[in-house]
XYZ file of C-alpha atoms in Angstrom:
178
model
C 67.158 19.402 33.539
C 69.517 16.492 33.359
C 69.514 15.928 29.592
C 67.853 17.282 26.451
C 67.411 15.025 23.434
C 65.633 15.841 20.181
C 62.564 13.689 19.699
C 60.424 13.337 16.583
C 56.785 12.485 16.958
C 53.753 12.608 14.736
C 51.075 15.192 15.354
C 47.557 14.289 14.285
C 46.120 16.353 11.429
C 42.566 16.773 10.188
C 42.023 14.847 6.973
C 39.853 17.704 5.643
C 41.724 20.872 6.589
C 45.185 19.341 7.153
C 45.503 21.455 10.318
C 47.107 20.008 13.445
C 44.581 18.601 15.910
C 45.008 19.993 19.396
C 43.702 18.120 22.427
C 40.650 19.640 24.089
C 40.222 18.825 27.760
C 36.642 18.905 29.038
C 34.389 17.244 31.576
C 32.825 14.025 30.311
C 29.737 12.015 31.314
C 30.108 8.285 32.026
C 27.792 5.349 32.631
C 29.198 3.143 35.369
C 28.867 -0.252 33.669
C 31.454 -1.801 36.000
C 28.936 -1.649 38.852
C 28.159 -5.091 40.294
C 24.456 -4.538 39.559
C 25.256 -4.587 35.831
C 28.442 -6.509 35.107
C 28.346 -8.759 38.172
C 24.723 -9.733 37.706
C 25.361 -10.550 34.031
C 28.301 -12.752 35.027
C 26.298 -14.562 37.720
C 23.557 -15.286 35.174
C 25.987 -17.641 33.402
C 25.507 -21.330 34.237
C 27.969 -22.361 36.974
C 29.366 -25.297 34.961
C 30.252 -22.917 32.084
C 32.106 -20.372 34.249
C 35.866 -20.452 34.036
C 36.399 -18.398 37.200
C 34.529 -18.026 40.457
C 35.327 -14.336 40.903
C 31.751 -13.173 40.427
C 30.229 -14.137 43.734
C 27.142 -12.258 44.808
C 27.603 -9.051 46.699
C 25.065 -7.834 49.266
C 22.863 -10.894 48.807
C 22.334 -10.401 45.054
C 22.437 -13.776 43.338
C 22.195 -14.515 39.626
C 19.993 -17.415 38.559
C 22.688 -19.222 36.528
C 20.148 -19.855 33.787
C 22.222 -18.494 30.897
C 23.749 -21.345 28.879
C 25.755 -21.120 25.657
C 25.663 -23.625 22.805
C 28.365 -24.433 21.853
C 29.838 -24.014 25.327
C 33.063 -22.389 24.102
C 31.160 -19.107 23.621
C 30.631 -18.856 27.373
C 34.322 -17.970 27.726
C 33.905 -15.139 25.166
C 30.896 -13.821 27.114
C 32.813 -13.983 30.396
C 35.940 -12.333 28.968
C 33.898 -9.562 27.366
C 32.245 -8.710 30.700
C 35.535 -8.943 32.607
C 37.083 -6.342 30.289
C 34.242 -3.808 30.400
C 35.228 -0.250 31.257
C 32.971 2.616 32.271
C 31.341 4.078 29.159
C 31.967 7.706 28.150
C 28.612 8.798 26.698
C 29.322 12.492 26.028
C 30.407 13.879 22.693
C 31.303 17.430 21.719
C 29.210 17.628 18.542
C 26.659 20.077 17.142
C 23.953 17.458 16.598
C 22.344 14.676 18.569
C 20.397 14.249 21.806
C 21.538 16.904 24.272
C 22.531 15.523 27.663
C 19.551 16.333 29.938
C 21.654 17.898 32.694
C 21.718 21.535 33.792
C 24.265 23.240 36.021
C 24.623 26.635 37.590
C 27.742 28.536 38.408
C 25.602 30.929 40.452
C 25.217 28.237 43.131
C 28.821 27.396 44.029
C 27.884 26.121 47.487
C 25.670 23.451 45.948
C 22.254 24.842 46.829
C 19.428 24.454 44.339
C 17.651 27.542 45.579
C 15.687 28.906 48.485
C 12.411 27.434 49.713
C 10.224 29.590 47.454
C 12.182 28.594 44.350
C 10.198 27.608 41.259
C 12.240 24.385 41.070
C 11.122 22.845 44.380
C 7.715 21.585 43.139
C 9.462 19.765 40.282
C 12.047 18.285 42.654
C 9.384 17.172 45.118
C 7.183 15.394 42.560
C 10.158 13.579 40.988
C 10.113 15.341 37.607
C 13.722 16.392 38.155
C 16.488 15.526 40.583
C 19.470 17.444 41.875
C 22.876 16.116 42.835
C 25.942 17.727 44.343
C 29.292 16.689 42.811
C 32.283 18.353 44.359
C 31.569 22.063 44.411
C 28.878 22.074 41.681
C 25.220 21.124 41.649
C 23.575 19.446 38.670
C 19.884 19.029 37.845
C 18.550 16.300 35.581
C 14.990 16.080 34.254
C 13.224 12.738 33.851
C 11.281 13.506 30.645
C 13.007 15.370 27.818
C 9.591 16.688 26.696
C 8.771 18.267 30.082
C 8.923 21.814 28.712
C 7.464 23.314 31.890
C 10.351 21.912 33.962
C 12.924 22.977 31.349
C 11.539 26.526 31.333
C 11.653 26.676 35.148
C 15.284 25.511 35.171
C 16.371 27.993 32.518
C 14.399 30.858 34.105
C 16.309 30.170 37.340
C 19.603 30.758 35.487
C 20.734 27.155 34.986
C 22.483 26.210 31.716
C 22.125 22.891 29.885
C 25.291 20.897 29.294
C 26.437 21.578 25.710
C 27.495 17.963 25.046
C 25.346 15.408 23.223
C 24.943 11.697 23.882
C 27.129 9.097 22.220
C 25.464 7.661 19.096
C 25.196 4.155 20.554
C 23.756 5.450 23.809
C 21.157 7.666 22.130
C 20.157 4.881 19.721
C 19.234 2.797 22.764
C 16.842 5.587 23.848
C 14.814 5.424 20.629
C 12.869 2.210 21.369
C 12.172 3.436 24.915
């Protein structure tokens, strides 16, 4: 240590209990909105004469139609700036209420296997009712329909646990009309 100096800083406190708030590190779920298929396509939809930059050229042959036009034209810059500053969206919250994230994981399968060939999960995986994905050293399973109780029972009977987080309010409100 080269030098020690006293430093005052403010520690966040709960407005209800007045207890110091400690950071809680946990895994989070994100939607990749910075993908060219979302942000890039939206930018290329803007009429070419209203674009201020030409940084949104099509990738892999995907071309926007350029049919989006703003009146008055000054709002095109706001639209473009908003899309340029998008960041991937953290959709998980550590709350006791809300739509549970429809993802299950198992610590019993550290090598990433979903199960052997006679597993009860394989029929659901094969007919597309659920999908499995390996991320690092863990495997996750996601179901397509939150009301597919047969698939949920099969997952839980196999020892998989549902993620305890719930969806962000804005994200789950977008699910309601669907």
